[in-house]
Coordinates of C-alpha atoms in Angstrom, one line a residue:
M1 CA 0.0 -0.1 0.2
S2 CA 2.6 2.6 1.1
T3 CA 4.9 1.5 -1.6
E4 CA 2.2 2.2 -4.5
S5 CA 1.1 5.4 -2.8
T6 CA 4.8 7.0 -2.5
P7 CA 5.1 6.9 -6.4
R8 CA 1.8 8.5 -6.6
T9 CA 2.7 11.2 -4.4
I10 CA 6.1 12.0 -5.9
R11 CA 5.0 11.7 -9.6
P12 CA 2.7 14.9 -9.6
L13 CA 5.6 16.8 -7.8
Y14 CA 8.1 15.7 -10.1
W15 CA 6.1 16.6 -13.4
S16 CA 5.2 19.8 -11.9
V17 CA 8.8 20.8 -11.4
R18 CA 9.5 19.8 -15.0
R19 CA 6.7 22.1 -16.2
E20 CA 8.3 25.1 -14.4
L21 CA 11.6 24.1 -16.0
W22 CA 9.7 23.8 -19.6
E23 CA 7.8 27.3 -18.9
N24 CA 10.7 29.4 -17.3
R25 CA 13.9 29.0 -19.3
S26 CA 15.5 32.0 -17.5
I27 CA 16.1 29.5 -14.6
Y28 CA 18.9 28.0 -16.4
I29 CA 19.7 30.4 -19.1
A30 CA 20.6 33.4 -16.8
P31 CA 23.1 31.2 -14.7
L32 CA 24.6 29.8 -17.9
G33 CA 24.8 33.4 -19.4
A34 CA 26.6 34.6 -16.2
A35 CA 29.0 31.6 -16.4
V36 CA 29.8 32.7 -19.9
V37 CA 30.6 36.1 -19.0
G38 CA 32.7 35.0 -16.1
L39 CA 34.5 32.6 -18.1
L40 CA 35.3 35.3 -20.9
A41 CA 36.6 37.8 -18.3
F42 CA 39.0 34.8 -16.8
F43 CA 40.1 34.2 -20.5
F44 CA 41.4 38.0 -20.6
S45 CA 43.0 37.5 -17.2
L46 CA 45.2 34.6 -18.4
A47 CA 47.6 37.1 -19.8
I48 CA 49.0 37.8 -16.5
L49 CA 48.9 34.3 -15.1
P50 CA 52.6 33.4 -16.0
Q51 CA 53.8 36.7 -14.5
S52 CA 52.0 35.9 -11.3
M53 CA 53.4 32.3 -11.1
R54 CA 56.9 33.7 -11.5
A55 CA 56.4 36.3 -8.9
P56 CA 57.2 34.2 -5.8
A57 CA 61.0 33.6 -7.2
A58 CA 61.4 37.3 -7.2
G59 CA 60.3 37.8 -3.7
T60 CA 56.7 38.2 -3.8
P61 CA 54.9 37.1 -0.8
H62 CA 53.1 33.8 -0.9
Q63 CA 49.9 34.9 0.4
H64 CA 49.6 37.6 -2.2
D65 CA 50.2 35.0 -5.0
H66 CA 47.6 32.6 -3.4
M67 CA 45.3 35.3 -3.4
T68 CA 46.0 36.4 -7.0
L69 CA 45.3 32.7 -8.1
V70 CA 42.0 32.0 -6.2
M71 CA 40.3 35.4 -6.6
P72 CA 39.0 34.7 -10.1
Y73 CA 37.3 31.2 -8.8
G74 CA 35.8 33.1 -6.0
H75 CA 34.6 36.1 -8.2
V76 CA 32.9 33.6 -10.6
T77 CA 31.1 31.6 -7.6
I78 CA 29.9 34.9 -6.4
L79 CA 28.5 35.9 -9.8
L80 CA 26.6 32.8 -10.2
V81 CA 25.3 32.6 -6.7
V82 CA 24.0 36.4 -6.8
T83 CA 22.5 35.5 -10.3
A84 CA 20.6 32.7 -9.0
I85 CA 19.1 34.6 -5.8
I86 CA 18.0 37.4 -8.3
V87 CA 16.5 34.8 -10.6
G88 CA 14.9 32.9 -7.9
A89 CA 13.3 36.0 -6.4
F90 CA 11.7 37.3 -9.8
Y91 CA 10.6 33.8 -10.6
C92 CA 8.8 33.7 -7.2
L93 CA 7.2 37.0 -7.8
D94 CA 5.9 35.8 -11.1
A95 CA 5.4 32.1 -10.3
L96 CA 1.4 32.4 -9.1
H97 CA 0.7 35.8 -10.4
G98 CA 1.5 35.1 -14.0
E99 CA -0.6 32.0 -14.5
R100 CA -3.4 34.1 -13.0
R101 CA -2.7 37.1 -15.4
D102 CA -2.7 34.7 -18.5
R103 CA -5.5 32.6 -17.3
S104 CA -3.6 29.4 -17.5
I105 CA -4.5 28.7 -14.0
L106 CA -7.9 27.4 -15.3
F107 CA -6.1 24.5 -17.2
W108 CA -3.5 23.7 -14.6
K109 CA -6.3 23.6 -12.0
S110 CA -8.3 21.1 -14.1
L111 CA -5.4 18.5 -13.6
P112 CA -5.3 16.2 -10.8
V113 CA -2.5 18.2 -9.1
S114 CA -3.2 19.9 -5.6
D115 CA -2.5 23.2 -4.9
L116 CA 0.0 22.5 -2.2
T117 CA 1.9 20.2 -4.7
T118 CA 1.9 23.3 -7.2
I119 CA 3.4 25.5 -4.5
L120 CA 6.0 23.1 -3.4
S121 CA 7.2 22.4 -7.0
K122 CA 7.4 26.2 -7.5
A123 CA 9.3 26.6 -4.0
S124 CA 11.7 24.0 -5.1
I125 CA 13.0 26.1 -8.1
P126 CA 15.1 28.6 -5.8
L127 CA 15.4 26.3 -2.9
V128 CA 16.6 23.1 -4.7
I129 CA 16.8 23.4 -8.5
L130 CA 18.7 26.7 -8.8
P131 CA 21.3 25.8 -6.1
L132 CA 21.9 22.5 -7.8
L133 CA 22.5 24.1 -11.1
V134 CA 24.9 26.8 -9.6
L135 CA 26.9 23.9 -8.0
A136 CA 27.2 21.8 -11.2
T137 CA 27.8 25.1 -13.4
T138 CA 30.3 26.4 -11.1
F139 CA 32.3 23.2 -10.9
I140 CA 32.4 22.6 -14.4
E141 CA 33.5 26.3 -15.1
Q142 CA 36.1 26.2 -12.5
L143 CA 37.6 23.0 -13.7
I144 CA 37.5 24.7 -17.5
M145 CA 39.2 27.8 -15.6
L146 CA 42.0 25.4 -14.0
L147 CA 42.6 23.4 -17.3
L148 CA 43.0 26.7 -19.2
S149 CA 45.4 28.0 -16.6
S150 CA 47.4 24.9 -16.8
I151 CA 47.7 24.9 -20.6
V152 CA 48.9 28.6 -20.5
L153 CA 51.3 27.6 -17.8
L154 CA 52.6 24.7 -20.0
F155 CA 53.3 26.7 -22.9
S156 CA 55.0 29.5 -20.9
G157 CA 57.4 26.7 -19.5
I158 CA 56.0 26.8 -16.0
G159 CA 54.9 23.7 -13.9
V160 CA 51.5 23.6 -13.0
A161 CA 52.0 21.5 -9.7
A162 CA 51.9 24.6 -7.7
L163 CA 48.7 25.8 -9.5
W164 CA 46.7 22.7 -8.6
A165 CA 48.0 22.9 -5.1
Q166 CA 46.8 26.4 -4.4
V167 CA 43.5 26.0 -6.1
P168 CA 41.7 23.0 -4.3
L169 CA 39.0 22.3 -6.9
F170 CA 37.0 19.8 -4.8
E171 CA 37.3 21.5 -1.4
M172 CA 35.8 24.7 -3.0
A173 CA 33.0 22.3 -4.3
L174 CA 32.4 21.0 -1.1
V175 CA 32.3 24.6 0.5
L176 CA 30.0 25.8 -2.3
L177 CA 27.6 23.1 -1.5
Y178 CA 27.5 23.8 2.0
C179 CA 26.9 27.6 1.3
L180 CA 24.2 26.8 -1.2
V181 CA 22.3 24.4 1.2
V182 CA 22.6 27.1 4.2
T183 CA 21.8 29.9 2.0
A184 CA 18.7 28.1 0.7
L185 CA 17.5 27.2 4.1
W186 CA 18.2 30.8 5.5
H187 CA 16.4 32.5 2.7
A188 CA 13.5 30.2 2.6
P189 CA 11.1 32.6 4.3
I190 CA 11.8 35.5 1.6
Y191 CA 11.0 33.1 -1.1
A192 CA 8.0 31.8 0.5
W193 CA 6.9 35.6 1.1
L194 CA 7.4 36.2 -2.5
L195 CA 5.2 33.2 -3.4
L196 CA 2.7 34.5 -1.1
V197 CA 2.4 38.0 -2.6
S198 CA 2.4 36.4 -6.0
A199 CA -0.6 34.6 -5.1
W200 CA -2.5 37.3 -3.6
A201 CA -1.3 40.5 -5.7
R202 CA -3.5 41.6 -8.6
R203 CA -1.0 43.6 -10.1
T204 CA 2.6 45.1 -9.5
A205 CA 3.5 42.0 -7.3
F206 CA 6.9 43.5 -7.1
L207 CA 5.5 46.7 -5.2
W208 CA 3.3 44.6 -2.9
A209 CA 6.3 42.6 -1.9
L210 CA 8.5 45.5 -1.3
L211 CA 6.2 48.2 0.1
P212 CA 4.8 46.5 3.4
P213 CA 8.2 45.7 5.0
L214 CA 9.4 49.4 3.9
A215 CA 6.4 50.9 5.5
V216 CA 6.9 49.0 8.9
C217 CA 10.7 50.1 8.7
V218 CA 9.3 53.8 8.0
F219 CA 6.6 53.6 10.8
E220 CA 9.0 52.2 13.4
R221 CA 11.6 54.9 12.6
I222 CA 9.0 57.8 12.8
A223 CA 7.1 56.5 15.7
F224 CA 9.8 55.2 18.0
H225 CA 12.9 56.3 16.5
T226 CA 14.3 52.8 16.3
G227 CA 15.3 50.4 13.4
H228 CA 14.6 47.0 14.7
F229 CA 12.6 46.0 12.1
A230 CA 15.1 47.1 9.4
S231 CA 17.9 45.3 11.2
L232 CA 15.7 42.1 11.5
L233 CA 15.3 42.3 7.7
G234 CA 19.3 42.8 7.3
Y235 CA 19.9 39.9 9.4
R236 CA 17.8 37.8 7.4
F237 CA 19.3 38.8 3.9
I238 CA 22.9 38.5 5.1
G239 CA 22.8 36.9 8.6
V240 CA 23.8 33.8 7.2
F241 CA 27.3 34.5 6.7
T242 CA 27.7 35.3 10.4
E243 CA 26.0 32.2 11.5
A244 CA 27.3 29.6 9.0
I245 CA 30.8 30.7 8.3
R246 CA 33.8 31.7 10.4
R247 CA 35.5 34.8 9.3
P248 CA 38.1 33.5 6.9
V249 CA 41.9 34.3 7.0
D250 CA 41.9 34.9 3.1
P251 CA 38.7 36.8 2.2
H252 CA 38.6 35.3 -1.2
F253 CA 38.9 31.8 -0.2
V254 CA 36.7 29.9 2.5
R255 CA 38.1 26.7 3.7
L256 CA 36.3 23.6 5.1
A257 CA 37.8 24.6 8.5
D258 CA 35.9 28.0 8.2
L259 CA 32.5 26.4 8.0
T260 CA 30.3 26.2 11.3
P261 CA 27.4 24.0 10.6
G262 CA 26.7 23.6 14.6
Q263 CA 26.3 27.1 15.1
F264 CA 24.1 27.4 11.9
L265 CA 21.9 24.7 13.2
S266 CA 21.6 26.1 16.5
A267 CA 20.6 29.5 15.4
P268 CA 17.1 30.5 16.3
G269 CA 16.8 32.8 13.4
L270 CA 17.2 29.7 11.1
W271 CA 14.2 27.8 12.7
I272 CA 12.2 30.8 13.1
G273 CA 12.6 31.5 9.6
L274 CA 11.6 28.1 8.4
V275 CA 8.3 28.2 10.4
F276 CA 7.5 31.5 8.6
A277 CA 8.3 29.8 5.3
V278 CA 6.1 27.0 6.2
L279 CA 3.1 29.3 7.1
F280 CA 3.8 31.5 4.1
L281 CA 3.6 28.5 1.7
A282 CA 0.5 27.1 3.3
A283 CA -1.3 30.6 2.8
A284 CA -0.1 30.5 -0.6
A285 CA -1.5 27.4 -1.4
R286 CA -5.0 28.4 0.2
L287 CA -5.0 31.7 -1.8
R288 CA -4.3 29.7 -5.0
R289 CA -7.3 27.4 -4.2
D290 CA -9.7 30.5 -3.6
H291 CA -8.5 32.8 -6.1
G292 CA -9.1 32.5 -10.1
P293 CA -7.7 34.5 -13.0
I294 CA -7.2 38.1 -12.6

């Protein structure tokens, strides 16, 4: 009984996620475009790589040499992560509002897929699909960057052992996986709030998502001369970096030793945020069930 019911539960969710990928090509086009831009920029920087590798012999400090080597890999990672966050935010704002605007919600509601399953499939895009896409794209791009660097050094008569020793590709991938997981969990209430607004707003969903928090901040500042709510919002956006990562020695390279999963999992802000995420998603499912086309 349970063996047969489990596939029946998972299959609608799987095809709902596939539907989101079919209908929203920006989910994968934008990160791939950002990866291409980063790779092109790195290609031009290869001109100074042989000089950077010869610099230690001339007395340049090793720390500066290491930063020069790993900095492009960190910049590419940041570019892809920021792109995914922006894509995820705009996707959530349009995910439910768009189907009501073009009246396709009438067709999708006629299918044997629950509103909760639809909401979960849409929430999985910024929380699961985009992080996985960023992880795979970043690893492949960094591998290509490392191979290109090796080719340039070999043609310049320089060994590549030092390069591969100072650019730990697999350690960077593990750190990125950790960062993507904790960022998705930390930002879950933000994406859930955007989905809730998308399910409720009849127009200008972006303004409805932005104005209520902004109004609360302004009201608190004028009425009480405090900024606690603004600080709370700032903590929700960037607090993950203080809770999940210890301040690294090299700002361009986070090592496995800099990760603090225990501190992150014990942070009250994580669990409070997840509770709000569940409430927002449940409310979005209820609104989708009750609301029709715009």
